[in-house]
XYZ file of C-alpha atoms in Angstrom:
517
model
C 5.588 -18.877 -9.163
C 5.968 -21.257 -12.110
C 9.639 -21.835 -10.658
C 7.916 -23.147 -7.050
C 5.223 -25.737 -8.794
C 8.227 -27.075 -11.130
C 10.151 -27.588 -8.184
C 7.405 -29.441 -6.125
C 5.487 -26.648 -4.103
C 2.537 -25.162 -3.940
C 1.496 -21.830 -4.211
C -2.159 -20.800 -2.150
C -3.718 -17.764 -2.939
C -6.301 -15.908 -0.478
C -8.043 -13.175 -1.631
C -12.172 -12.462 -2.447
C -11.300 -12.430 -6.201
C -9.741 -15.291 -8.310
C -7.046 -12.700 -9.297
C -4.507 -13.237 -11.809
C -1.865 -14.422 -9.490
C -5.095 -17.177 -8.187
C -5.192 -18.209 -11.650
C -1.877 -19.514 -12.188
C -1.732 -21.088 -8.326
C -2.457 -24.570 -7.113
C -5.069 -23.809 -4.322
C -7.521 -20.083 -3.927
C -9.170 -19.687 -0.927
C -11.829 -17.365 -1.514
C -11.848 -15.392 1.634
C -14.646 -12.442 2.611
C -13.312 -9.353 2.295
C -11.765 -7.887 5.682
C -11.399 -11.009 7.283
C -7.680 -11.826 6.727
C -7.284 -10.797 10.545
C -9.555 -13.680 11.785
C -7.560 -16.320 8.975
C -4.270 -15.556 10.281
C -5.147 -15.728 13.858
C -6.971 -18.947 13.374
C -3.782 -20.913 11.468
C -1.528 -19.357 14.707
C -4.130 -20.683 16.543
C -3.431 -24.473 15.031
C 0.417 -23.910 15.120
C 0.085 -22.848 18.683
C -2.187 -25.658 20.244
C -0.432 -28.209 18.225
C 3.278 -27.317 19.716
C 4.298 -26.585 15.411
C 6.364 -23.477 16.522
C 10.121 -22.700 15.377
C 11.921 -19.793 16.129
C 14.864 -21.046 13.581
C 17.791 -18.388 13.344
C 16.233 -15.776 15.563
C 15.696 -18.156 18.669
C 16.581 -15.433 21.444
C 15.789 -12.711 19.388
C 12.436 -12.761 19.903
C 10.371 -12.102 23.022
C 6.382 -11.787 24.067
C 5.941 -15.055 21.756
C 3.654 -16.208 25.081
C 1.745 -13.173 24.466
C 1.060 -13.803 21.149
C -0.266 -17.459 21.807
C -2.453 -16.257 24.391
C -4.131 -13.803 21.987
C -4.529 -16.494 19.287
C -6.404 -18.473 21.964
C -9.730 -17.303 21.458
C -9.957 -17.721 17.855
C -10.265 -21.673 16.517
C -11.135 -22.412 12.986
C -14.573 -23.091 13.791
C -15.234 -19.904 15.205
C -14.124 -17.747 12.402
C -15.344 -19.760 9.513
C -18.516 -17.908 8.751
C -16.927 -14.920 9.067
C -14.484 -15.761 6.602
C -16.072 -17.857 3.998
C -13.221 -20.306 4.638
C -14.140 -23.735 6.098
C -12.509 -24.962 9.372
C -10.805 -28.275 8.104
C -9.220 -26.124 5.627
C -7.608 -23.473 7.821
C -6.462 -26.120 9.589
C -4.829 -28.030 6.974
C -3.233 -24.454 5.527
C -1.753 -23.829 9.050
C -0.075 -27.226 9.288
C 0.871 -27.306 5.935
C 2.435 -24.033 6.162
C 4.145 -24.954 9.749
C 5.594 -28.271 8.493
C 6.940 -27.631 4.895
C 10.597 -27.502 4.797
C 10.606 -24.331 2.785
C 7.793 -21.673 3.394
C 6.570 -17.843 2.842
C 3.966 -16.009 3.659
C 3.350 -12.604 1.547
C 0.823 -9.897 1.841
C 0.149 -6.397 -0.449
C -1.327 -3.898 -0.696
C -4.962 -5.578 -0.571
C -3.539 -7.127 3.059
C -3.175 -3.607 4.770
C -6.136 -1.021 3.323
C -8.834 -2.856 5.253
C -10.419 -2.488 8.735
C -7.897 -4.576 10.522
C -5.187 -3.986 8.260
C -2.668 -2.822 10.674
C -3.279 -6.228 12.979
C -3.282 -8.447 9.605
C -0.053 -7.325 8.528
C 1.180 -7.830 11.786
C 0.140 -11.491 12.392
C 1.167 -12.183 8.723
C 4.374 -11.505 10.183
C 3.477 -13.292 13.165
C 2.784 -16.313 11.509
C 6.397 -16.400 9.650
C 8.384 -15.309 12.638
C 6.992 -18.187 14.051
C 7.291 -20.864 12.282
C 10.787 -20.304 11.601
C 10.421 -18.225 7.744
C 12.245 -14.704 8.674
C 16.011 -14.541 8.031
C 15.876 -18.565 6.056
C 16.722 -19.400 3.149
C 13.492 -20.339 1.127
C 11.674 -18.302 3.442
C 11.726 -14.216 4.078
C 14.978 -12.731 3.127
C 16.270 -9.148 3.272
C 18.424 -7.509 0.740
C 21.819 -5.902 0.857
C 21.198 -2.570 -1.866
C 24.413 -0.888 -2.823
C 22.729 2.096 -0.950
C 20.930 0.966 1.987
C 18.479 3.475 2.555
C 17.226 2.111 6.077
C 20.514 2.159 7.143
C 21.449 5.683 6.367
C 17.869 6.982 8.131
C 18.582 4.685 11.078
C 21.809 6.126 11.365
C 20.713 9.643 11.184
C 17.787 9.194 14.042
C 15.159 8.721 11.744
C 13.962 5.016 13.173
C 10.046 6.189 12.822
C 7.414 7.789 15.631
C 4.085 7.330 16.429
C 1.970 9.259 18.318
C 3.854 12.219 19.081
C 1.300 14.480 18.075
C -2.136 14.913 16.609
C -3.912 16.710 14.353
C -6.597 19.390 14.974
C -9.746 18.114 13.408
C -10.256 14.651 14.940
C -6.948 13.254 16.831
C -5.407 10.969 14.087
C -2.051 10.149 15.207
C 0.593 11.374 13.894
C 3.234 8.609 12.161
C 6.870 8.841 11.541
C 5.898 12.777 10.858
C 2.632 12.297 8.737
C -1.114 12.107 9.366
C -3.069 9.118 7.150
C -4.640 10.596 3.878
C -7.853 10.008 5.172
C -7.937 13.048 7.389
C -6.433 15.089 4.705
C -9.922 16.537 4.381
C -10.635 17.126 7.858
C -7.487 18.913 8.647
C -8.176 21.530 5.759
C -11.848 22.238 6.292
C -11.103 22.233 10.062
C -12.309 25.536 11.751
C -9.569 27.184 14.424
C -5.804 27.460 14.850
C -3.732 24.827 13.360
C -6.228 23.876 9.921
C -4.317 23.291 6.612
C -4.393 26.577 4.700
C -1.765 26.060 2.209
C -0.742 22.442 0.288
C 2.179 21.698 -2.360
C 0.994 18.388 -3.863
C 3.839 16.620 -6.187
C 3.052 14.422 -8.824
C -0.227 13.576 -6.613
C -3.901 12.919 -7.307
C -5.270 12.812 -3.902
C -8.495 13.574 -5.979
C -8.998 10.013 -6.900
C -7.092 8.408 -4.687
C -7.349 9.431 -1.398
C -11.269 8.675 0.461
C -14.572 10.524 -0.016
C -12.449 12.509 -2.642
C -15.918 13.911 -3.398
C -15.619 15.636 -0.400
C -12.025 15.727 -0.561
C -12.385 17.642 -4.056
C -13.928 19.963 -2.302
C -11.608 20.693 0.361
C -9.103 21.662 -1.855
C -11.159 24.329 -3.694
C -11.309 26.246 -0.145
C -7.193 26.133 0.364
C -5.879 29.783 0.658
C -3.101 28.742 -1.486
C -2.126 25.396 -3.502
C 1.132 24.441 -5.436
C 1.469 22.069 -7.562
C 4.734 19.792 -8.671
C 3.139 17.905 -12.112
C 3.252 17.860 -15.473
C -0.515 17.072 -15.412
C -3.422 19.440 -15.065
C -5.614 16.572 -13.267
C -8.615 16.272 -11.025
C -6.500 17.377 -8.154
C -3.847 20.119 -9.944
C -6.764 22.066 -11.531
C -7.281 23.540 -7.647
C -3.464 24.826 -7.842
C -2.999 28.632 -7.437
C 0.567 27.639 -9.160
C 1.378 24.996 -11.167
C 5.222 24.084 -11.787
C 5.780 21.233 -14.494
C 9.575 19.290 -14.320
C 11.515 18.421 -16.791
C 9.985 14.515 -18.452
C 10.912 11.855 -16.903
C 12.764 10.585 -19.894
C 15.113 13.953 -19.502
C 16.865 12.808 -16.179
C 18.873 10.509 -14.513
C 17.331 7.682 -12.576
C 18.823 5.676 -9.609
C 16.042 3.186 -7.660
C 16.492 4.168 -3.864
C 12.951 2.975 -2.705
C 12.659 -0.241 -4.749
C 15.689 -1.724 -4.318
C 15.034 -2.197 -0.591
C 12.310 -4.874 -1.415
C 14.074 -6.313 -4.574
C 14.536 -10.128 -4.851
C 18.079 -9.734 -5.724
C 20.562 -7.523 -5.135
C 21.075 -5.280 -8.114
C 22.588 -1.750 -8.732
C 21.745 -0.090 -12.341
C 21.890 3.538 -12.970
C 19.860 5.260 -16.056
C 21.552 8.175 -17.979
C 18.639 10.489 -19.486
C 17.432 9.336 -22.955
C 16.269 12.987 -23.837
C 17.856 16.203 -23.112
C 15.672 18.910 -21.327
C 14.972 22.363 -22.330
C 16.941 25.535 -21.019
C 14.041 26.560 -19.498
C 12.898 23.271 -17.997
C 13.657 22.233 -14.279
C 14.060 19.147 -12.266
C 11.779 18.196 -9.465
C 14.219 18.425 -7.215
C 15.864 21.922 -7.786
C 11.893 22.841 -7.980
C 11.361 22.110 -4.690
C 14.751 23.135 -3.495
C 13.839 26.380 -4.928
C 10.416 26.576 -2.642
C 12.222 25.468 0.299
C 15.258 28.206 0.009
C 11.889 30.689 -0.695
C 9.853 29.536 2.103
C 12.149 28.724 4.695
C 14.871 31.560 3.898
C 16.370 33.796 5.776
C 15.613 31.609 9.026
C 16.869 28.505 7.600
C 19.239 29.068 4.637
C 21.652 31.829 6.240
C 23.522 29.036 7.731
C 26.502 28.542 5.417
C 26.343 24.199 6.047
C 22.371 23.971 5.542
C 23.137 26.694 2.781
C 25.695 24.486 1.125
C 23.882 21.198 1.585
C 21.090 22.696 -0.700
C 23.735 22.618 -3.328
C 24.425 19.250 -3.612
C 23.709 17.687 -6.968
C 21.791 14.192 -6.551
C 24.693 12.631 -8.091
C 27.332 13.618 -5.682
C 24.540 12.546 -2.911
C 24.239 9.216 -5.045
C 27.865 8.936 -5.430
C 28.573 9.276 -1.879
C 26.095 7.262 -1.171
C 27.290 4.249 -2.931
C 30.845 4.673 -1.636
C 29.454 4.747 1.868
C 27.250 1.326 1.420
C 28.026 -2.064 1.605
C 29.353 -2.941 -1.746
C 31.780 0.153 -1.740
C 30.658 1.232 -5.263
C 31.188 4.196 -7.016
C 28.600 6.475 -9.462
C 31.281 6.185 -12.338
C 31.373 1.960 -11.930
C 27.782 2.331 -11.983
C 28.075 4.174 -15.443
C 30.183 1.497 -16.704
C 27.597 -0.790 -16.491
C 24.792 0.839 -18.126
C 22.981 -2.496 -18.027
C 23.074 -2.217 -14.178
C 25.574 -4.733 -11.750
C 24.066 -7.872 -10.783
C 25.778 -8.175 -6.417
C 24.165 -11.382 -5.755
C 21.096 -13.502 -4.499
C 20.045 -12.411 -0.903
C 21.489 -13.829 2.127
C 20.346 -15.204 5.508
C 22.144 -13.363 8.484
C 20.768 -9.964 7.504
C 17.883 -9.337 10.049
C 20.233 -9.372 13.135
C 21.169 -6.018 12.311
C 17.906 -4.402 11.626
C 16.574 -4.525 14.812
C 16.589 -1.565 16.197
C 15.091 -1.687 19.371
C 16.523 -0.708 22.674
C 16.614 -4.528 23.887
C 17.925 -5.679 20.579
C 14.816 -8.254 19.807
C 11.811 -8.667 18.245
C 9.227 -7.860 20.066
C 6.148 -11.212 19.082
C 3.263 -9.517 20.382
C 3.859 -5.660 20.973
C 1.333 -4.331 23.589
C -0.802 -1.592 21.871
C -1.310 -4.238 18.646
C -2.503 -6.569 21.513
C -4.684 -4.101 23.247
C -7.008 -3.320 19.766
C -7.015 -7.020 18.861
C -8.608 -7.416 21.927
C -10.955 -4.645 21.607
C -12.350 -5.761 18.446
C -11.574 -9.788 18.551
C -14.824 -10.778 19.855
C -17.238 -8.132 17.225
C -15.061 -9.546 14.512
C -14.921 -12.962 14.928
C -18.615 -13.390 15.666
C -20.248 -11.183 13.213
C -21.662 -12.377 10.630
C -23.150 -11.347 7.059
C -25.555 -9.668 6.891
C -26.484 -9.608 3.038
C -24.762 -6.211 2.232
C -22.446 -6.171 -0.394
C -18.350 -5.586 -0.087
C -16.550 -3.620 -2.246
C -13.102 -4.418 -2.984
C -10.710 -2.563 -5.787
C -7.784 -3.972 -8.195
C -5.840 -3.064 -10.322
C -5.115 -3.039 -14.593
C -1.699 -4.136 -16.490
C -2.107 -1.286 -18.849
C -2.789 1.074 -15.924
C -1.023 2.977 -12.811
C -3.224 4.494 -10.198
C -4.908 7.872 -11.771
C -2.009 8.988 -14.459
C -1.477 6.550 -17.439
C -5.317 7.303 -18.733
C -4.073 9.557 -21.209
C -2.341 7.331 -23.098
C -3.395 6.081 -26.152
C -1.306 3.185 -26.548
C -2.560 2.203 -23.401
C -6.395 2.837 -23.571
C -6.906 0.455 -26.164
C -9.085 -2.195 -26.031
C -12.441 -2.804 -23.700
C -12.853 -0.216 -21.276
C -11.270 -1.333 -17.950
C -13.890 0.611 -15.688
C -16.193 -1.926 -15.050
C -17.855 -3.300 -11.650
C -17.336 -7.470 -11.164
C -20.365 -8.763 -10.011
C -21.060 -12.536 -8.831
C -23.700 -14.250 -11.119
C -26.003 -15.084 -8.300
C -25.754 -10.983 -7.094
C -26.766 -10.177 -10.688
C -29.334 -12.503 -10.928
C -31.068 -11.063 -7.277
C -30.670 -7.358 -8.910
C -31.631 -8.548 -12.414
C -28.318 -7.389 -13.928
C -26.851 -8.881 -16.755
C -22.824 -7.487 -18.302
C -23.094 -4.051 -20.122
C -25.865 -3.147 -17.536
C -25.188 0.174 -15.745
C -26.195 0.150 -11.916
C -25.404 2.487 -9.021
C -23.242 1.880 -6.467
C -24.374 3.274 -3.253
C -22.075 3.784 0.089
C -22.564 6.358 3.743
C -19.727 8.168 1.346
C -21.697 8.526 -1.825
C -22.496 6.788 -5.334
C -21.546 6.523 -8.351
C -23.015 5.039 -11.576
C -20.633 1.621 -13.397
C -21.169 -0.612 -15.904
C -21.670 -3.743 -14.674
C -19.285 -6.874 -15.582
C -20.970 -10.427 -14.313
C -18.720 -12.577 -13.807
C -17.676 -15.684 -10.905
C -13.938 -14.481 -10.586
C -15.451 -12.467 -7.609
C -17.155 -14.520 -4.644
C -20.446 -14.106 -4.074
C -21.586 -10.814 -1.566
C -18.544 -9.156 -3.600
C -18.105 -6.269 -6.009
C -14.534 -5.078 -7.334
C -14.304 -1.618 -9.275
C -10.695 -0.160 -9.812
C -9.147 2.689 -8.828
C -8.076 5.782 -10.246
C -10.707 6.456 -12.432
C -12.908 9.776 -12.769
C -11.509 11.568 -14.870
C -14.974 13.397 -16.126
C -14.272 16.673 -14.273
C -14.340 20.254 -15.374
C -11.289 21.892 -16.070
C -8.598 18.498 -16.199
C -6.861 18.737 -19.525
C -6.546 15.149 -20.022
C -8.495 14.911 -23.309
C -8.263 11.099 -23.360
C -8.892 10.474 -20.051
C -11.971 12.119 -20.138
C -13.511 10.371 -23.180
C -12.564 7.171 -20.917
C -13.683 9.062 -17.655
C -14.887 6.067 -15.839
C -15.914 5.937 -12.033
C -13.812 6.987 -9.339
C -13.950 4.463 -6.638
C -13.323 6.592 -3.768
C -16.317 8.309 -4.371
C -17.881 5.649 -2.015
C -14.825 5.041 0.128
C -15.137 6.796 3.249
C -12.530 8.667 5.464
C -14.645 7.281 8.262
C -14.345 3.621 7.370
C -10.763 3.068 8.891
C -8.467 1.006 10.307
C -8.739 1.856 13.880
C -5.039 1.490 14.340
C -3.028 2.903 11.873
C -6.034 6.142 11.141
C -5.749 5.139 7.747
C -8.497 4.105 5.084
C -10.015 1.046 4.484
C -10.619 0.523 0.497
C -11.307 -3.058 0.858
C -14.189 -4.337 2.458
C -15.949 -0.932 2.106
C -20.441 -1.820 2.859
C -22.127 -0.856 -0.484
C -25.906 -1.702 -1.990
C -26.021 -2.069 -5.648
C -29.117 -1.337 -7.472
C -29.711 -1.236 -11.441
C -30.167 2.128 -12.975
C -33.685 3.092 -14.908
């Protein structure tokens, strides 16, 4: 980011809290929580009417783009700007800015997809650089070329994704590329009939904390018939577990980056010897879980000699083979030669061509069941306006990792990070002041925080981070539970969802706050 204002450019961050990344950028819009959607489609909206568009590399690639630009019709700056906090002459400027700078990229997280619309947001973030000319440039989007290209190797095996093939039994989520969003994990188990969850292995998981309502969730999994357990934790989620199996530490195995190297800004290969040897009577995740699978699926499975031998294979003669097979024709014993890992270059323009994997070989702008729920909620959305409630947003902590580094000492230290951001002028109507503890009410459920005052949040927002909790009976996380904190998805709800996708919405979520007695 430095690298982008030393060169010239300028870096805009949107988001309802001036986060750390706002700090350090030249522009922060402040925008209200769940209302991305209605930004994005505005500034298409500008590059649209005002003939900015530029397909660049992937002209005739890319069809339905007339779809799109119909959609974006409806929604002008000045009709979304209340509901996004965001004034009209400055969407405008952002869009043309965006459309007309030589060099350009538009990024979205985490925060982008878990809220109502986050499904359509992502998409028109997309959208809005497939337009404009930003996928497959230099300067702009770029994908990588990892020594083991792991969308490659499922494409080639049939795995491209699904949607909707089936649903589950408790209220019809659809089922994607094989799995049902967390957020009806507790429906499907406490679901009565033929076809309810009964039995759940959970590895290295705390769908406790971090899944919705994991109140209710909690609860769920106390009425399992029979739980398993992958961890080396005894947490919030684990102490349910009719069986717990440990693995050997982390620091006791070898370590090869499949996932991350996908979305890495340069091409890099590096693979970790263990630090530590294991115990005799330690084992591996995965001959754990290749152990349960030869249990639970054997004889019907496992009597064929191939699918018998495949559950042989080492991960380093997968990894090896792997490597061979991938683009940069590399080997597991080159890799070892370079314990500081292989640096195989920046990434490269030309590399989107051969992702698409659809059956006309383009991009499809403006695919039709994205365009049929932008529709259905365009008009609720984009003239709604506040209505004095409270938003609750999360984030996150540099010294902390979802639910499982709160038991570190080393880590812990300092002010405690569980604390609820609250605009001054919010405090000020609730007669709150820092240090204060108040209740945080949602449809899901409350919970009790200390309050932090403070204008990095806009006003009509709280923040409170996730993975917190941790007071529960029977976890065995001794410093965790002196730093217990709230857990956030207390007052998430598994009904508050993005309509598309079934899954949760953690951002956004309607909350009262009122000081505690």
């Amino acid at each position: 980011l430095a690298a982008i204002r030393a060169r010239g450019g300028r870096v805009v961050v949107v988001d309802p809290r001036r986060t750390e990344t706002a700090a350090v950028a030249d522009e922060h819009l402040a925008i209200r929580p769940g209302a991305d959607v209605l930004l994005l489609a505005a500034m298409l909206h500008v590059i649209f009417t005002e003939q900015r568009t530029r397909l660049g590399p992937l002209a005739g690639r890319v069809k339905s783009v007339d779809a799109l630009a119909a959609l974006v019709r409806d929604f002008p700056p000045e009709r979304v700007t209340v509901r996004t906090g965001i004034e009209a002459p400055a969407i405008r400027r952002l869009a043309t800015d965006f459309a007309a700078a030589q060099r350009a990229a538009g990024y979205g997280r985490v925060g982008l997809c878990t809220q109502r619309h986050g499904t359509l947001a992502v998409w028109l973030l997309q959208a809005l650089n497939l337009v404009t000319g930003r996928v497959d440039a230099e300067g702009g989007l770029l994908l990588t070329t990892p020594a083991v290209d792991a969308i490659d190797v499922l494409s080639r095996i049939g795995l491209r994704g699904t949607f909707d093939r089936w649903r589950g039994v408790a209220r019809g989520r659809r089922e994607c590329t094989g799995e049902l969003p967390v957020a009806a994990r507790g429906d499907e188990i406490q679901a009565a009939g033929p076809g309810s969850v009964r039995a759940l292995i959970t590895v290295a998981g705390n769908p406790a904390l971090s899944a919705p309502n994991g109140a209710r969730l909690d609860r769920a999994l106390g009425e399992l018939d029979h739980m398993v357990a992958v961890d080396p934790y005894l947490n919030e989620t684990t102490r349910h577990a009719h069986v717990v199996l440990p693995p050997a530490p982390p620091l006791a195995r070898a370590h090869y980056d499949l996932a991350l190297n996908v979305f890495a800004v340069r091409n890099v290969a590096k693979h970790a010897a263990p630090v530590v040897p294991r115990s005799p009577d330690e084992r591996h995740d995965w001959e754990i879980l290749g152990e349960l699978a030869a249990r639970v699926l054997a004889p019907r499975v496992f009597r064929r000699p191939a699918l018998r031998a495949a559950g042989q294979l080492r991960p380093d003669r997968i990894l090896d083979l792997l490597l061979r097979l991938g683009p940069h024709k590399l080997s597991l014993a080159r890799l070892r030669e370079a314990p500081h890992g292989l640096d195989l270059g920046p990434l490269q323009p030309g590399r989107v061509a051969a992702r698409i994997v659809t059956p006309n070989g383009k991009i499809d702008a403006a695919p039709e069941e994205f365009v049929r729920e932008a529709r259905a909620s365009r008009r609720a959305e984009a003239d709604r306006g506040t209505n004095g409630d409270l938003a609750l947003i999360g984030r996150r902590h540099l010294r902390s990792n979802n639910s499982w580094l709160h038991n570190s000492a080393r880590l812990l230290r300092g002010d405690h990070d569980c604390t609820l951001l609250v605009h001054p002028a919010d405090a000020a109507q609730r007669q709150l002041t820092s240090g204060d503890l108040a209740e945080l009410q949602s449809d899901a459920g409350a919970v009790t925080v200390p309050v932090e005052v403070t204008d990095a949040v806009r006003p009509g927002v709280v923040s409170l981070p996730h993975g917190w909790g941790h007071g529960r009976d029977g976890v065995r996380l001794r410093l965790a539970r002196e730093h217990a904190g709230a857990s956030v998805n207390d007052v998430t709800s598994e009904r508050f969802l993005d309509t598309l996708s079934g899954n949760a919405a953690f951002n956004g979520v309607p909350v009262t706050l009122q000081r505690r007695p």
